[in-house]
Short mmCIF file of C-alpha atoms in Angstrom, two decimals:
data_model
loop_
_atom_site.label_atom_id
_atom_site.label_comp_id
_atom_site.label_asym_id
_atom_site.label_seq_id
_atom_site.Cartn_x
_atom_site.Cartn_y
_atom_site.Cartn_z
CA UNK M 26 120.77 104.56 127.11
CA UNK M 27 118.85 101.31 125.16
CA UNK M 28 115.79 102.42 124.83
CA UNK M 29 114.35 99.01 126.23
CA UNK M 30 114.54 100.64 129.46
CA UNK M 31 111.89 102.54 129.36
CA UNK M 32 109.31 100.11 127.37
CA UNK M 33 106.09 99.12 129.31
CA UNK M 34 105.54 95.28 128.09
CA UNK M 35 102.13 94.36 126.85
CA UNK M 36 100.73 91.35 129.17
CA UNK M 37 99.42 90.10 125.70
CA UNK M 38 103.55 89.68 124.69
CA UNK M 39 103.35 85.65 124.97
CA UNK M 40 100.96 85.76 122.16
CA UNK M 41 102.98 87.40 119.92
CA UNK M 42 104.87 84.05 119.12
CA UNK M 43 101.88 82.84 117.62
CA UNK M 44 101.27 85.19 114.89
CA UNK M 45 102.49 88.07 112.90
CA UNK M 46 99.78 90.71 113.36
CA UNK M 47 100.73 93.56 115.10
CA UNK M 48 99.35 92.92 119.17
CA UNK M 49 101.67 93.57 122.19
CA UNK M 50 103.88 96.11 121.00
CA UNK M 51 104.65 97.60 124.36
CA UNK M 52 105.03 101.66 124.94
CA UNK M 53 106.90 103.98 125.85
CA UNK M 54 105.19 106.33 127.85
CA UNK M 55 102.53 107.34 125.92
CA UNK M 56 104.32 106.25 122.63
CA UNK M 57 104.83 103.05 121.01
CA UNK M 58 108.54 102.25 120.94
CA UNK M 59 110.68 103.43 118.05
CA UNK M 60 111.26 100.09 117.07
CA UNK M 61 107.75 99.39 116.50
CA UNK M 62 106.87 102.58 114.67
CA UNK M 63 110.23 101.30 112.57
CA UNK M 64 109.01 97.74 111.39
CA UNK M 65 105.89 98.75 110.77
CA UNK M 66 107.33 101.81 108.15
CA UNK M 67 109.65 99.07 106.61
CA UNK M 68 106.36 96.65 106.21
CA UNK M 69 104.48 99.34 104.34
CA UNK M 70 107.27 100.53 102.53
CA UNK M 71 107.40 96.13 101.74
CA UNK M 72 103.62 96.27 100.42
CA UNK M 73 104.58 99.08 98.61
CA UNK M 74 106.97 97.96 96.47
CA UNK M 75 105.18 94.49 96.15
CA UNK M 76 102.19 96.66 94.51
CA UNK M 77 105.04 98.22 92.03
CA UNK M 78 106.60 94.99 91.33
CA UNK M 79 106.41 93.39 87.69
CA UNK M 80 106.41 89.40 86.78
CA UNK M 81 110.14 88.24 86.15
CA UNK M 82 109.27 86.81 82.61
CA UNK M 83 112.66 85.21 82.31
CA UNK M 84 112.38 82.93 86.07
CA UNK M 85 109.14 81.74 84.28
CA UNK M 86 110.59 81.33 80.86
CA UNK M 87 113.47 79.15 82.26
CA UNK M 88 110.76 76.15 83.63
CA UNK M 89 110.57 73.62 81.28
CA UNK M 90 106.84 74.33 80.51
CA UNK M 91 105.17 75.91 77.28
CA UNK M 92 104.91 79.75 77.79
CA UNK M 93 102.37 82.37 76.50
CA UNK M 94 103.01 85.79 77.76
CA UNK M 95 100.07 88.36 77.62
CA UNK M 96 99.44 91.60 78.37
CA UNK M 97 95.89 93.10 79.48
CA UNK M 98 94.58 96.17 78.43
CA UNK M 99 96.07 98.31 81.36
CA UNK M 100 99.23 100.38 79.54
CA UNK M 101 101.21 100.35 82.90
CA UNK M 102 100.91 99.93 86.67
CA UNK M 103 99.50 103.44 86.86
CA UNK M 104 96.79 102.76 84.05
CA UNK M 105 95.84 99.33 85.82
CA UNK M 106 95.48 101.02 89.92
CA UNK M 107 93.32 103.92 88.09
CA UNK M 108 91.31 101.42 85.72
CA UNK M 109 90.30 98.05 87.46
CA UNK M 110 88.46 97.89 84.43
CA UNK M 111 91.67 97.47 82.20
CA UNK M 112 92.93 94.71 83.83
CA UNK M 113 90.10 92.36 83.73
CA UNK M 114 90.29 92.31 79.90
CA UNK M 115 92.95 91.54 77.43
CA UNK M 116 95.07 93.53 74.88
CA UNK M 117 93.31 93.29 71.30
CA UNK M 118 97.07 91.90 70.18
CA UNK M 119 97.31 89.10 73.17
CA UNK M 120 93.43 88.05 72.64
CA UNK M 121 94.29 87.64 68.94
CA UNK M 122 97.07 85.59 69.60
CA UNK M 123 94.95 82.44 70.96
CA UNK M 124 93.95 79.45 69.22
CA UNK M 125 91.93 77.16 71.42
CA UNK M 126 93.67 74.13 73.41
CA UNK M 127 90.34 72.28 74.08
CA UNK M 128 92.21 71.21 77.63
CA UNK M 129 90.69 70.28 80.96
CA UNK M 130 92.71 72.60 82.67
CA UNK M 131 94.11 76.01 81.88
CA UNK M 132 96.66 77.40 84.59
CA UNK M 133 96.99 81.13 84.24
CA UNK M 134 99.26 83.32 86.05
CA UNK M 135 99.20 87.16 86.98
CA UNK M 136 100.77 89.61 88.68
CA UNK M 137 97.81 91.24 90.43
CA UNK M 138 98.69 93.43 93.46
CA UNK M 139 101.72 91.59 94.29
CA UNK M 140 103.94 90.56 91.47
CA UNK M 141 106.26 89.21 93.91
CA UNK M 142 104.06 87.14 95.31
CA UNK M 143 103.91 84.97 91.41
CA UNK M 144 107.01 85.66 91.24
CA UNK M 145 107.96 83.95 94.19
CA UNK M 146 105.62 81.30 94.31
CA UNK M 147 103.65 80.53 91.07
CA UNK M 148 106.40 78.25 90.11
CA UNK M 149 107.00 76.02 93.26
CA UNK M 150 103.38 75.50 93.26
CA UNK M 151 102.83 74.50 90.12
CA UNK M 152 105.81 72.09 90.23
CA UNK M 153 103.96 70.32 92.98
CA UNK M 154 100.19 70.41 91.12
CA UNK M 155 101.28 69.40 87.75
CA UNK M 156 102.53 65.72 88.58
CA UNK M 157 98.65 65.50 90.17
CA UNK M 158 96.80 66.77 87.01
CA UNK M 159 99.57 64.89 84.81
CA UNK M 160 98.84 61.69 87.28
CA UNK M 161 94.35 61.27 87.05
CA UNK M 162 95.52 62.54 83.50
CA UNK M 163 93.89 65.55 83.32
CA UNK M 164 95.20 67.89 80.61
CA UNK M 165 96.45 71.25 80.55
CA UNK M 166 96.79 73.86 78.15
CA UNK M 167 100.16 75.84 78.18
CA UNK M 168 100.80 78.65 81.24
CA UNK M 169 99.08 81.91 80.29
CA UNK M 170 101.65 84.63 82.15
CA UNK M 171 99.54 87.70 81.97
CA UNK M 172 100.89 91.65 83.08
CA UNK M 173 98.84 93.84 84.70
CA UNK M 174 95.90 91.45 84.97
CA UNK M 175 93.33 91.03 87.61
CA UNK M 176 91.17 87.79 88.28
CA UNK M 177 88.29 88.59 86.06
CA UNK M 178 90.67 88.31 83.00
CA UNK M 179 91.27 84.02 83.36
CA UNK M 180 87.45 83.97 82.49
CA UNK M 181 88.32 85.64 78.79
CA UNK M 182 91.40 83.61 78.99
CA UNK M 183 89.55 80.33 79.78
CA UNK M 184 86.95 80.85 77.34
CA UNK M 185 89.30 81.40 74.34
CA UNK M 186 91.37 78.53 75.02
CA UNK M 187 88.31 76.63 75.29
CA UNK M 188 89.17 75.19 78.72
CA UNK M 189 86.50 72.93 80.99
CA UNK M 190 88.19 74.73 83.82
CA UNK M 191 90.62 77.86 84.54
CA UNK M 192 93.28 77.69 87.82
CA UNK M 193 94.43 80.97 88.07
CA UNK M 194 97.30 82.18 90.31
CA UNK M 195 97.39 86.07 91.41
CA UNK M 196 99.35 88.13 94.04
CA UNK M 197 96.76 89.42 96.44
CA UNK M 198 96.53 92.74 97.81
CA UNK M 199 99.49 93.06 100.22
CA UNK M 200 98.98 93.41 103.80
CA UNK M 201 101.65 94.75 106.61
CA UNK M 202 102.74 91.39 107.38
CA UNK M 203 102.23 89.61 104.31
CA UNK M 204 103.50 91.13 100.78
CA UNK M 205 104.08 87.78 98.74
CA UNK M 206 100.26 86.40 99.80
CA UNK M 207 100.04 84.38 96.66
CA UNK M 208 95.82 83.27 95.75
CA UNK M 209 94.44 81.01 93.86
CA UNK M 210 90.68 80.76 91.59
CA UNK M 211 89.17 78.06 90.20
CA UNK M 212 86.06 78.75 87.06
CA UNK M 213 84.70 76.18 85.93
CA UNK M 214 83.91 76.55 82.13
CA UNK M 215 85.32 79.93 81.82
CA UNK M 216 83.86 82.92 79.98
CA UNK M 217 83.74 86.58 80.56
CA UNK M 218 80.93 87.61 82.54
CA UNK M 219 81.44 85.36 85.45
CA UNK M 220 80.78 86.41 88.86
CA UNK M 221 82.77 85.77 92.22
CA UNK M 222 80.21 83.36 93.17
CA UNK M 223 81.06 81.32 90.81
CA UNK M 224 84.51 80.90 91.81
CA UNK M 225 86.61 79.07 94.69
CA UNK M 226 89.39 80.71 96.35
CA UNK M 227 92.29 79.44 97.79
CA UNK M 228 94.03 81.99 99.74
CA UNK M 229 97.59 82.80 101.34
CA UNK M 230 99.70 80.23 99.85
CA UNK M 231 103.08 81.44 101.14
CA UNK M 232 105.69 79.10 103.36
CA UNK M 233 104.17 81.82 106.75
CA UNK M 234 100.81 80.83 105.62
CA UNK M 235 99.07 77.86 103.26
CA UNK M 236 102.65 75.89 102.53
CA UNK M 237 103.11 74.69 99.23
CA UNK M 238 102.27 71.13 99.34
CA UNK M 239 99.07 71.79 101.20
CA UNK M 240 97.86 74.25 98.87
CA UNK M 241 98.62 71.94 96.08
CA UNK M 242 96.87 68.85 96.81
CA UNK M 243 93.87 71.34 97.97
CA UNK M 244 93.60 72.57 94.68
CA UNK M 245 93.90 69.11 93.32
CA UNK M 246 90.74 67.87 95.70
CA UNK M 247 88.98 70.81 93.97
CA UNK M 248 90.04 70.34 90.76
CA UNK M 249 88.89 67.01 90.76
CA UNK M 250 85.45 67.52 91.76
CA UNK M 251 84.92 70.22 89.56
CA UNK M 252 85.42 68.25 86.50
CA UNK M 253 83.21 65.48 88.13
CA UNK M 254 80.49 67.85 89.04
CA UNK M 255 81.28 70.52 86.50
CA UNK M 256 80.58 73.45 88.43
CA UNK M 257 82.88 75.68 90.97
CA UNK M 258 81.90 78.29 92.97
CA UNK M 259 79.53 78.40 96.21
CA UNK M 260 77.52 74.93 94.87
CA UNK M 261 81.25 73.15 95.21
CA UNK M 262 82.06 72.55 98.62
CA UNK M 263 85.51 72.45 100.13
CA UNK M 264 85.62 69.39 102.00
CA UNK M 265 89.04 68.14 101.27
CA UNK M 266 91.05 66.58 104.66
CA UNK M 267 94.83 66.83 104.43
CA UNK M 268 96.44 63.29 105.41
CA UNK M 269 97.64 62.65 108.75
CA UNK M 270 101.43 63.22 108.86
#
């Protein structure tokens, strides 16, 4: 006998349409429903994997954009959950392999927590933002594709490339309803030692959440006034207002 015979709706089960966190699941007796208890095991077993992932170097070697690959000084996923440390700084061999661009912008992408979350939507993004830089001509250096790195390692990035400002694109930490969370920070005038204050964030860019084109021309709005202010961080205010459709 379906087990939907025996499941107590939640009076909060209208609200569900609205968003993907876990409310009105409904029980069974004392229980939730087996169905629940099932989507939420496949959702952690999703964040998971998306923590275990790795950057597809060849989907970003195939765009039709200059390329440097590095690697930070975290040996493997292991190494870089145990050491944070590791993956805020670069491999002696990928730090020696700079020579600076003296470029407005440097875009740098990492893996973070959620490889698939670059891997699925670094590239669509930055297909949107580069006719914008390309278009107030603002330069950019060539895409920094960094394994195992977490955000601290655009400012070492930034500085030797000699950028006035970093955009750096990382998976975020997954949650249970959103593995691919893609996030975006923007330092102006890059170099290590910065500080999260320092920084703006742009989070949850991901068709569910920030959609592409809106998380583009926000970063564009900020980009902009960074270089005109030169300064990011809590003293740059986010007051960009998407156009009316």
């Amino acid at each position: 006998m379906s087990e939907e015979l025996y499941i107590t709706p939640d009076p909060w089960s209208g609200l569900r349409r609205f968003t993907a966190a876990r409310i009105a699941l409904g029980r069974t007796g004392a229980a939730i429903p087996l169905r629940e208890v099932l989507q939420f095991r496949l959702a952690h077993a999703h964040a998971r994997d998306a923590v275990f992932s790795a950057l597809d170097l060849r989907l970003f070697t195939q765009q039709p954009w200059e390329i440097n690959i590095l690697h930070s000084e975290a040996a493997d996923r292991t190494d870089y959950l145990q050491r944070p440390d590791k993956g805020r700084k670069l491999h002696p061999a990928s730090a020696a392999s700079f020579a600076p661009a003296n470029k407005d912008v440097a875009i740098i992408v990492v893996d973070g927590l959620s490889a698939t979350a670059a891997n699925q939507h670094a590239i669509p993004l930055i297909e949107r933002l580069m006719p914008m830089l390309l278009s107030r001509k603002i330069s950019c250096a060539p895409i920094q594709l960094v394994q195992q790195g977490r955000v601290a390692i655009g400012d070492e990035i930034g500085g030797l490339l000699q950028a006035k400002l970093s955009i750096l694109l990382i998976g975020e930490r997954p949650g249970l309803s959103s593995p691919d969370s893609l996030g975006v920070y923007l330092t102006f005038s890059p170099r290590p030692g910065i500080t999260d204050e320092a920084r703006n964030c742009i989070s949850n860019i991901r068709p569910e959440g920030l959609p592409y084109d809106m998380a583009a021309a926000k970063i564009f709005y900020l980009v902009q006034e960074a270089l005109r202010l030169q300064l990011t961080g809590i003293m740059l205010k986010d007051n960009y207002t998407p156009a009316l459709p």
